Amino acid sequence: MPIRTNIKNTKIAFIMLAIIAVASVFSFTKPANAASSGAKTGMNRVIAKTENWNGKHDISVEKFLGNIGKSTGIYMMFHKQTAEEIARAKAEKAAQLAAEENNPFEDASQEPGWKYIVMIAIGFLIIYLAVGKGFEPLLLIPIGFGTVLVNIPGAGMGVAPHGMLHIIYSAGVGNEFFPMLIFMGIGAMTDFGPLIANPKMALLGGAAQLGVFFTLFGVALMNIFLGTDYTILQASAISIIGGADGPTSIYVSGKLAPEMMAVIAVAAYSYMALVPMIQPPIMKLLTTKKERMIKMEQLRYVSKTEKVLFPMLLLVLAILLLPPACPLIGMLAFGNFVKQSGAAERLSKTMENELMNIVSILLSLGVGSQMTPEKIMKKESFGIIILGLVAFAVATAGGLLMAKLMNLFLKKKINPLIGSAGVSAVPMAARVSNKVGLEYDPSNFLLMNAMGPNVSGVIGTAIAAGVFIATYGN
């Protein structure tokens, strides 16, 4: 019975991707009167369009380390900006704003009616997956309804300035406000105890970030073989999808590639919701039955003092070493500290319940409101969706393979299944690890052990985001 269910779920996923693929084929062909830009294509297109940034985005070890060093809190505390540096920063910001006005991912022209019908069908399919198949209904139901409502001809739900969905997107999604609140709620809901009890699980969370950095090479290959036109800023924003962290994806795209925020948000949240379907086949492919049946010991008791000090230590390290990651890590630490300290229980309950639920509804509706033909049915957008899936699969494989590698040196073996929980989808990925383990041994409960790499994955993705912003941001 479970096998048939998995087959049905896989068919549904392929049908959903097929609808987008077929619709995208019609939009791949450029109009006959379109002028050829004559721009070069190839690996150099990843860095193309950054010539006016004074070489800041050149990929070299020396400049990479230099940018990271200059972005640390320690450097900023003792370095005063010169007039030349301030002027250069203003010029770079002006150049970025000019680039945003010429947005290749949006077309204000009226799209054919059949495209809106396709998008409405996709919206209803998303709702079906949420209700009929139980794929993260808290995310997919509002995303699905947002998709349907924004594509109703004549309804004007997503039209500026008074459309409801446009207001939601502008008020909290496009300006990164909702993602910050989500991170605060995640902090209030998260127990870092499993990670504190077994710190080596952080290696699994770190290995899962392989998907993030691997995608940079995927973007380069698309520029070479498909003639796409992604810059290094856009490539960095696309790569974060591999962390399966919607709020972080929105935050990074807002900083580096605002013109791509819509499709990146859609891809990130879609793959977050489809974790229970995407991960199990990869987990079973890369592990043996014997490995999947490994039982892990109960974690040691973690004192309240350790739990209270952990978010503060995490915040201090971020302040000193990677300030660009502080907005994400800071809100995560804030929510977690309020919970673990116990000094403001009402605030903690509000963060993890009422506020989290309200913001999740609004954020998901805002993401769904971006599922419009002019944003989704494009070659560039379809490429992002494919790259996001590849990044997520590589991230899952990275955690699994790291667990297998660690077992070569550990006396007490760890179940490789918990390595897949290294992606940032909390607690979905940990639940999937536990579920697959129970399929092979009903007495093998891996949930608490899987939460270690899961919460470290959240931190790891935030750090990766900080590295990209520190290296290529303004």
Short mmCIF file of N, CA and C in Angstrom, two decimals, residues 231 334 394 451:
data_model
loop_
_atom_site.label_atom_id
_atom_site.label_comp_id
_atom_site.label_asym_id
_atom_site.label_seq_id
_atom_site.Cartn_x
_atom_site.Cartn_y
_atom_site.Cartn_z
N THR A 231 23.58 36.58 -13.55
CA THR A 231 24.79 37.17 -13.00
C THR A 231 25.15 36.43 -11.71
N PHE A 334 16.93 35.65 19.25
CA PHE A 334 15.96 36.38 20.07
C PHE A 334 14.79 35.50 20.46
N VAL A 394 20.82 17.63 -4.01
CA VAL A 394 22.24 17.56 -3.66
C VAL A 394 22.44 17.84 -2.18
N MET A 451 16.84 16.01 14.92
CA MET A 451 16.66 17.44 15.16
C MET A 451 18.01 18.16 15.29
#
